[in-house]
Short mmCIF file of C-alpha atoms and ligand atoms in Angstrom, two decimals:
data_model
loop_
_atom_site.label_atom_id
_atom_site.label_comp_id
_atom_site.label_asym_id
_atom_site.label_seq_id
_atom_site.Cartn_x
_atom_site.Cartn_y
_atom_site.Cartn_z
CA UNK A 1 0.40 0.16 -0.21
CA UNK A 2 2.84 2.40 0.83
CA UNK A 3 4.17 1.35 -2.45
CA UNK A 4 0.72 2.61 -4.07
CA UNK A 5 0.61 5.64 -2.46
CA UNK A 6 4.08 6.46 -3.91
CA UNK A 7 3.18 5.66 -7.23
CA UNK A 8 -0.28 7.27 -7.42
CA UNK A 9 1.51 10.58 -6.47
CA UNK A 10 4.12 9.87 -9.09
CA UNK A 11 1.09 9.14 -11.66
CA UNK A 12 -0.27 12.23 -10.99
CA UNK A 13 2.37 14.00 -11.24
CA UNK A 14 2.76 12.84 -14.91
CA UNK A 15 -0.90 13.31 -15.15
CA UNK A 16 -0.18 17.11 -14.42
CA UNK A 17 2.83 17.25 -17.26
CA UNK A 18 0.75 15.54 -19.80
CA UNK A 19 -2.11 17.33 -19.28
CA UNK A 20 -0.80 20.76 -19.45
CA UNK A 21 1.20 19.78 -22.57
CA UNK A 22 -2.20 18.71 -23.89
CA UNK A 23 -4.37 22.28 -23.07
CA UNK A 24 -1.11 24.64 -23.89
CA UNK A 25 -0.78 22.73 -27.01
CA UNK A 26 -4.33 22.45 -28.26
CA UNK A 27 -6.18 24.99 -25.96
CA UNK A 28 -9.71 24.32 -25.57
CA UNK A 29 -9.57 21.03 -27.42
CA UNK A 30 -11.66 18.14 -26.47
CA UNK A 31 -10.25 14.91 -27.48
CA UNK A 32 -11.51 11.66 -27.19
CA UNK A 33 -8.91 9.25 -27.37
CA UNK A 34 -5.14 8.87 -28.97
CA UNK A 35 -3.88 7.39 -32.47
CA UNK A 36 -0.29 6.05 -32.23
CA UNK A 37 -0.30 8.00 -28.71
CA UNK A 38 -1.49 11.55 -30.18
CA UNK A 39 -3.97 13.04 -29.10
CA UNK A 40 -4.97 15.44 -32.30
CA UNK A 41 -6.61 13.55 -35.44
CA UNK A 42 -8.87 13.57 -37.95
CA UNK A 43 -10.58 10.60 -36.61
CA UNK A 44 -14.46 10.38 -36.13
CA UNK A 45 -15.92 10.94 -32.80
CA UNK A 46 -19.14 8.79 -33.32
CA UNK A 47 -21.02 10.82 -30.29
CA UNK A 48 -19.80 13.47 -28.13
CA UNK A 49 -19.88 12.48 -24.91
CA UNK A 50 -16.07 12.68 -23.26
CA UNK A 51 -16.40 17.05 -22.84
CA UNK A 52 -16.45 16.46 -19.64
CA UNK A 53 -13.17 14.05 -18.52
CA UNK A 54 -10.79 17.14 -19.61
CA UNK A 55 -12.02 19.41 -17.22
CA UNK A 56 -12.70 16.94 -14.45
CA UNK A 57 -8.97 15.75 -14.60
CA UNK A 58 -8.51 19.21 -14.42
CA UNK A 59 -10.60 19.42 -10.72
CA UNK A 60 -8.74 16.39 -9.97
CA UNK A 61 -5.33 18.06 -10.51
CA UNK A 62 -6.32 20.79 -8.24
CA UNK A 63 -7.40 18.53 -5.62
CA UNK A 64 -4.34 16.90 -5.75
CA UNK A 65 -1.86 19.95 -6.29
CA UNK A 66 -4.07 23.31 -4.74
CA UNK A 67 -2.05 24.76 -7.53
CA UNK A 68 -4.49 27.68 -8.80
CA UNK A 69 -2.94 27.18 -11.96
CA UNK A 70 -5.33 23.95 -12.24
CA UNK A 71 -8.38 25.59 -10.62
CA UNK A 72 -8.18 28.44 -13.16
CA UNK A 73 -8.23 25.49 -16.13
CA UNK A 74 -10.03 23.54 -14.46
CA UNK A 75 -13.12 26.56 -14.29
CA UNK A 76 -12.39 27.82 -17.94
CA UNK A 77 -12.76 23.80 -19.48
CA UNK A 78 -15.89 23.43 -17.55
CA UNK A 79 -17.36 26.65 -18.81
CA UNK A 80 -16.61 25.38 -22.29
CA UNK A 81 -19.44 22.77 -21.81
CA UNK A 82 -22.27 24.96 -19.97
CA UNK A 83 -23.95 25.06 -22.89
CA UNK A 84 -24.10 21.04 -23.36
CA UNK A 85 -26.90 21.46 -20.13
CA UNK A 86 -30.17 21.68 -22.53
CA UNK A 87 -28.17 18.91 -25.07
CA UNK A 88 -30.78 16.71 -26.22
CA UNK A 89 -28.88 14.68 -28.76
CA UNK A 90 -27.17 12.73 -26.05
CA UNK A 91 -27.53 10.31 -22.82
CA UNK A 92 -23.90 11.38 -21.30
CA UNK A 93 -24.69 14.56 -19.45
CA UNK A 94 -24.06 12.78 -16.22
CA UNK A 95 -20.19 12.39 -17.77
CA UNK A 96 -20.40 16.02 -18.71
CA UNK A 97 -21.44 17.82 -15.66
CA UNK A 98 -20.47 15.10 -13.09
CA UNK A 99 -17.11 14.98 -13.74
CA UNK A 100 -16.99 18.80 -13.80
CA UNK A 101 -19.80 20.88 -12.33
CA UNK A 102 -20.53 19.31 -9.77
CA UNK A 103 -16.87 18.91 -8.84
CA UNK A 104 -16.95 22.55 -8.36
CA UNK A 105 -20.15 22.82 -6.68
CA UNK A 106 -18.96 20.25 -4.20
CA UNK A 107 -15.76 22.89 -3.59
CA UNK A 108 -17.97 25.63 -3.33
CA UNK A 109 -21.43 25.28 -2.71
CA UNK A 110 -22.63 28.03 -4.58
CA UNK A 111 -26.33 27.49 -6.07
CA UNK A 112 -25.21 29.04 -9.65
CA UNK A 113 -23.06 26.43 -10.54
CA UNK A 114 -25.29 23.65 -8.42
CA UNK A 115 -28.44 24.80 -11.10
CA UNK A 116 -26.39 23.64 -13.98
CA UNK A 117 -25.81 20.25 -12.50
CA UNK A 118 -29.74 20.32 -11.64
CA UNK A 119 -30.53 21.30 -15.40
CA UNK A 120 -28.64 18.94 -17.11
CA UNK A 121 -30.18 16.20 -14.57
CA UNK A 122 -33.60 17.70 -16.01
CA UNK A 123 -32.38 17.45 -19.47
CA UNK A 124 -31.23 14.08 -19.43
CA UNK A 125 -34.36 12.87 -18.05
CA UNK A 126 -36.33 13.88 -21.50
CA UNK A 127 -35.12 10.88 -22.91
CA UNK A 128 -37.48 8.97 -20.97
CA UNK A 129 -40.06 6.49 -22.95
CA UNK A 130 -42.84 5.60 -20.84
CA UNK A 131 -43.24 2.88 -22.86
CA UNK A 132 -40.71 0.52 -21.98
CA UNK A 133 -39.61 2.94 -19.30
CA UNK A 134 -35.91 3.68 -19.72
CA UNK A 135 -33.58 6.67 -21.27
CA UNK A 136 -33.35 6.04 -24.76
CA UNK A 137 -29.46 6.50 -26.02
CA UNK A 138 -27.99 8.57 -28.54
CA UNK A 139 -28.99 6.03 -31.10
CA UNK A 140 -32.46 5.61 -31.41
CA UNK A 141 -35.83 5.45 -29.51
CA UNK A 142 -35.61 1.90 -29.51
CA UNK A 143 -32.63 1.72 -27.39
CA UNK A 144 -31.24 1.39 -24.18
CA UNK A 145 -27.11 1.66 -23.09
CA UNK A 146 -26.05 -0.04 -20.18
CA UNK A 147 -23.79 3.12 -20.57
CA UNK A 148 -26.86 4.98 -19.12
CA UNK A 149 -26.70 3.66 -16.12
CA UNK A 150 -23.15 6.08 -14.98
CA UNK A 151 -25.74 9.25 -16.10
CA UNK A 152 -28.95 8.33 -14.12
CA UNK A 153 -27.09 9.50 -11.10
CA UNK A 154 -27.43 12.69 -11.91
CA UNK A 155 -31.57 12.88 -12.20
CA UNK A 156 -31.16 11.46 -8.79
CA UNK A 157 -29.40 14.24 -7.34
CA UNK A 158 -31.77 16.69 -9.43
CA UNK A 159 -34.55 15.14 -7.81
CA UNK A 160 -33.02 15.41 -4.45
CA UNK A 161 -31.77 19.08 -4.52
CA UNK A 162 -35.61 19.92 -5.98
CA UNK A 163 -37.65 17.70 -4.21
CA UNK A 164 -39.33 16.46 -7.53
CA UNK A 165 -40.90 13.34 -7.47
CA UNK A 166 -41.31 12.75 -11.34
CA UNK A 167 -37.49 12.88 -11.57
CA UNK A 168 -37.10 10.09 -8.88
CA UNK A 169 -39.52 7.95 -10.57
CA UNK A 170 -37.87 8.49 -14.17
CA UNK A 171 -34.65 7.54 -12.65
CA UNK A 172 -35.73 4.45 -10.65
CA UNK A 173 -37.68 3.06 -13.53
CA UNK A 174 -34.84 3.27 -15.75
CA UNK A 175 -32.43 1.76 -13.23
CA UNK A 176 -34.92 -1.23 -12.75
CA UNK A 177 -35.58 -2.05 -16.69
CA UNK A 178 -31.64 -1.74 -17.01
CA UNK A 179 -31.48 -4.41 -14.07
CA UNK A 180 -34.19 -6.80 -15.61
CA UNK A 181 -32.91 -6.70 -19.08
CA UNK A 182 -29.67 -6.06 -19.69
CA UNK A 183 -28.21 -7.41 -16.60
CA UNK A 184 -27.42 -11.38 -16.92
CA UNK A 185 -28.40 -14.02 -13.57
CA UNK A 186 -24.67 -14.71 -13.84
CA UNK A 187 -23.65 -11.02 -13.02
CA UNK A 188 -22.67 -9.79 -16.63
CA UNK A 189 -24.48 -7.20 -18.72
CA UNK A 190 -25.43 -6.46 -22.33
CA UNK A 191 -24.41 -3.69 -23.73
CA UNK A 192 -27.64 -2.38 -25.27
CA UNK A 193 -31.46 -3.80 -25.22
CA UNK A 194 -33.82 -3.29 -28.23
CA UNK A 195 -36.98 -2.25 -28.01
CA UNK A 196 -40.86 -2.17 -29.53
CA UNK A 197 -41.58 1.20 -29.46
CA UNK A 198 -45.73 0.82 -29.90
CA UNK A 199 -45.70 -1.69 -27.13
CA UNK A 200 -42.60 -0.95 -24.69
CA UNK A 201 -41.89 -4.77 -25.13
CA UNK A 202 -38.33 -5.91 -24.96
CA UNK A 203 -37.22 -7.91 -27.84
CA UNK A 204 -33.26 -8.59 -27.37
CA UNK A 205 -30.26 -7.40 -26.48
CA UNK A 206 -27.11 -6.07 -28.89
CA UNK A 207 -24.14 -4.83 -28.94
CA UNK A 208 -21.93 -2.01 -30.56
CA UNK A 209 -18.91 -2.54 -28.57
CA UNK A 210 -18.83 -5.49 -27.54
CA UNK A 211 -18.40 -8.95 -29.64
CA UNK A 212 -21.65 -10.60 -29.60
CA UNK A 213 -25.30 -9.59 -28.81
CA UNK A 214 -25.15 -12.10 -26.10
CA UNK A 215 -21.45 -11.51 -24.92
CA UNK A 216 -20.05 -9.59 -22.52
CA UNK A 217 -18.43 -6.19 -23.12
CA UNK A 218 -16.03 -5.69 -20.54
CA UNK A 219 -16.67 -1.66 -19.97
CA UNK A 220 -20.45 -2.01 -20.43
CA UNK A 221 -20.14 -4.50 -17.49
CA UNK A 222 -17.85 -1.85 -15.00
CA UNK A 223 -20.48 1.12 -15.93
CA UNK A 224 -23.11 -0.85 -14.80
CA UNK A 225 -20.33 -2.51 -12.02
CA UNK A 226 -19.86 1.40 -10.95
CA UNK A 227 -23.51 3.06 -12.21
CA UNK A 228 -25.63 0.71 -9.39
CA UNK A 229 -23.12 1.02 -6.79
CA UNK A 230 -24.15 5.43 -7.24
CA UNK A 231 -28.14 3.82 -7.57
CA UNK A 232 -27.86 2.65 -4.48
CA UNK A 233 -25.99 5.27 -2.66
CA UNK A 234 -28.92 7.72 -3.94
CA UNK A 235 -31.62 5.59 -3.09
CA UNK A 236 -30.61 3.13 -0.93
CA UNK A 237 -32.76 0.55 -2.44
CA UNK A 238 -30.95 -3.35 -2.06
CA UNK A 239 -31.46 -4.76 -5.51
CA UNK A 240 -29.10 -1.65 -6.67
CA UNK A 241 -26.45 -2.93 -4.38
CA UNK A 242 -27.45 -6.52 -5.24
CA UNK A 243 -26.88 -5.85 -9.02
CA UNK A 244 -23.33 -4.12 -8.32
CA UNK A 245 -22.41 -6.59 -6.41
CA UNK A 246 -23.45 -8.92 -8.47
CA UNK A 247 -21.35 -7.26 -11.35
CA UNK A 248 -18.36 -6.73 -9.02
CA UNK A 249 -18.40 -10.80 -8.94
CA UNK A 250 -18.49 -11.72 -12.31
CA UNK A 251 -15.50 -8.97 -13.01
CA UNK A 252 -13.40 -10.88 -10.44
CA UNK A 253 -14.53 -13.97 -11.53
CA UNK A 254 -13.53 -13.46 -15.17
CA UNK A 255 -10.63 -11.39 -14.94
CA UNK A 256 -6.79 -12.27 -15.23
CA UNK A 257 -4.48 -11.78 -12.03
CA UNK A 258 -3.70 -8.67 -12.81
CA UNK A 259 -7.00 -7.27 -13.01
CA UNK A 260 -7.22 -5.82 -16.12
CA UNK A 261 -10.28 -7.49 -18.72
CA UNK A 262 -10.29 -7.87 -22.61
CA UNK A 263 -11.97 -5.50 -24.64
CA UNK A 264 -14.97 -8.30 -23.86
CA UNK A 265 -14.95 -11.40 -21.68
CA UNK A 266 -16.68 -13.96 -24.21
CA UNK A 267 -14.65 -13.57 -27.11
CA UNK A 268 -12.59 -16.84 -27.51
CA UNK A 269 -8.54 -15.21 -28.16
CA UNK A 270 -9.44 -11.88 -28.21
CA UNK A 271 -7.43 -9.76 -30.32
CA UNK A 272 -7.68 -7.10 -27.50
CA UNK A 273 -6.24 -8.51 -24.33
CA UNK A 274 -6.30 -5.80 -22.36
CA UNK A 275 -9.01 -3.06 -22.13
CA UNK A 276 -7.12 -0.41 -19.13
CA UNK A 277 -10.42 1.83 -19.41
CA UNK A 278 -12.36 -0.69 -18.30
CA UNK A 279 -10.16 -1.23 -15.39
CA UNK A 280 -9.82 2.01 -14.36
CA UNK A 281 -13.56 2.19 -14.30
CA UNK A 282 -14.27 -0.75 -12.41
CA UNK A 283 -11.30 0.19 -9.48
CA UNK A 284 -13.35 3.35 -9.12
CA UNK A 285 -16.42 1.33 -9.03
CA UNK A 286 -14.98 -1.43 -6.13
CA UNK A 287 -13.64 1.26 -4.26
CA UNK A 288 -17.45 3.33 -4.02
CA UNK A 289 -18.17 -0.31 -3.09
CA UNK A 290 -15.76 -1.81 -0.38
CA UNK A 291 -17.55 1.43 1.56
CA UNK A 292 -21.44 0.67 0.30
CA UNK A 293 -21.30 -3.02 0.55
CA UNK A 294 -22.43 -3.79 4.30
CA UNK A 295 -20.21 -6.94 4.42
CA UNK A 296 -17.05 -6.17 5.66
CA UNK A 297 -15.50 -9.52 4.36
CA UNK A 298 -16.72 -8.52 0.59
CA UNK A 299 -15.86 -5.00 1.45
CA UNK A 300 -12.00 -5.93 2.06
CA UNK A 301 -12.45 -8.40 -1.18
CA UNK A 302 -13.51 -4.96 -3.38
CA UNK A 303 -10.92 -2.95 -2.06
CA UNK A 304 -7.99 -4.89 -2.45
CA UNK A 305 -9.14 -5.95 -6.12
CA UNK A 306 -9.36 -2.30 -7.00
CA UNK A 307 -5.26 -2.17 -5.54
CA UNK A 308 -4.63 -4.36 -7.72
CA UNK A 309 -5.81 -3.04 -10.97
CA UNK A 310 -4.20 0.16 -9.70
CA UNK A 311 -1.12 -1.45 -8.59
CA UNK A 312 -1.28 -2.82 -12.87
CA UNK A 313 -2.29 0.22 -14.21
CA UNK A 314 0.81 2.62 -12.52
CA UNK A 315 3.10 0.01 -13.93
CA UNK A 316 5.07 1.15 -17.32
CA UNK A 317 3.55 -1.34 -19.40
CA UNK A 318 0.09 0.93 -18.96
CA UNK A 319 0.96 3.96 -17.52
CA UNK A 320 2.41 6.30 -20.23
CA UNK A 321 5.57 7.61 -18.51
CA UNK A 322 8.15 5.40 -19.71
CA UNK A 323 7.01 6.08 -23.59
CA UNK A 324 8.72 8.63 -25.36
CA UNK A 325 6.44 10.59 -27.75
CA UNK A 326 2.90 8.93 -26.15
CA UNK A 327 0.85 12.30 -24.90
CA UNK A 328 -1.65 10.51 -22.63
CA UNK A 329 -1.34 9.04 -19.39
CA UNK A 330 -2.89 5.22 -19.34
CA UNK A 331 -2.38 3.29 -22.56
CA UNK A 332 -4.11 -0.11 -23.71
CA UNK A 333 -7.39 1.20 -23.56
CA UNK A 334 -10.19 0.84 -26.49
CA UNK A 335 -12.93 3.00 -28.11
CA UNK A 336 -14.34 1.20 -30.40
CA UNK A 337 -13.03 -2.23 -31.92
CA UNK A 338 -15.36 -2.21 -34.66
CA UNK A 339 -15.29 1.46 -35.90
CA UNK A 340 -11.73 0.92 -35.50
CA UNK A 341 -11.51 4.14 -33.26
CA UNK A 342 -8.90 4.31 -30.67
CA UNK A 343 -7.94 0.67 -30.48
CA UNK A 344 -4.98 0.26 -27.73
CA UNK A 345 -4.83 4.08 -27.10
CA UNK A 346 -5.21 6.61 -24.19
CA UNK A 347 -9.15 7.34 -24.02
CA UNK A 348 -10.05 10.21 -22.15
CA UNK A 349 -12.30 8.75 -19.55
CA UNK A 350 -9.71 6.00 -19.51
CA UNK A 351 -7.73 8.92 -17.85
CA UNK A 352 -10.38 10.73 -15.83
CA UNK A 353 -11.55 7.42 -14.03
CA UNK A 354 -8.02 6.43 -13.56
CA UNK A 355 -7.19 9.49 -11.78
CA UNK A 356 -10.02 9.42 -9.88
CA UNK A 357 -9.59 5.60 -8.31
CA UNK A 358 -5.95 6.90 -7.82
CA UNK A 359 -7.50 10.46 -5.62
CA UNK A 360 -9.37 7.70 -3.56
CA UNK A 361 -6.17 5.69 -2.97
CA UNK A 362 -4.40 9.43 -1.45
CA UNK A 363 -7.98 10.02 0.64
CA UNK A 364 -9.80 12.38 -1.95
CA UNK A 365 -13.14 12.06 -3.02
N1 LIG B 401 -20.12 5.51 -25.48
C1 LIG B 401 -19.15 4.97 -24.25
C2 LIG B 401 -18.20 3.95 -24.07
O1 LIG B 401 -17.95 3.80 -25.09
O2 LIG B 401 -18.23 3.32 -23.02
#
């Protein structure tokens, strides 16, 4: 553990250098993934969901250093995305605003900052489909994504802040629908659910970034592990804790010794043997779960496993510290292998959740 604390500090120092380089070389640019280790390239985005992760890392750097440089940058990059609080085209407003404006509000208590977070939560709730009872993904009315479990928390938050019971109903229904149709009996998850938009009937499981419709895409499961834990902290509904723990059990049982899963656990001889962003998300989610579970034995297991993941990710195989010219922090992440986007690269959310998890090791929250 002493070793991991010093490795975490070293990783933060390195992250500070990489982030400073990024924002000073490419001001006001929001990358998603690297190509050959470089952030600036012409590759497509698929969808605009990552714009909070840069500001979020800058807030984490400020928490780590207390250096006003990072605070100024974090506020600037947060302001740049304020207009997205009314964006009805994506299902990712939790990713955008929880990592930025919510961190800003936690620091200041300023009601004007809180109002931005609440408005983002209200906007996200407008994606709710009464027939089927889910928040629709960005791709179509008929589509529910597991990823939305990481975003629904901002609706619970807006509900708590405003006392609006309708927001609570929407967030609860979404979680229950996701739990019922996307989380399987063995704790694995499907990426997507397809519904009949006329009747609300659930039709089938599907995927965009996993191996097959019936397989287990690792990042999707990591989103579920973390997201159902967050849903439990908002609601105290034991069903959500049980789901998060089922996902955690699957992750731990199916992942190699070093704690880093392949892109999809079910793919035979996977070409992408390591998906570091899923590991970073899982580490942060498991550290949360260690505190949420009522069982001290499982709590210890989750914490120890999260530390094992972080021990791996802070080694030179993953941390780009010894990789000259690499502009990211964490290597071996994958965005979308089917589309050939960000395959075996650094990815913005991987960087963010990696730093978030290391921050928890160093006692930040
Ligand atoms: N679209 C979210 C993800 O790639 O995990």
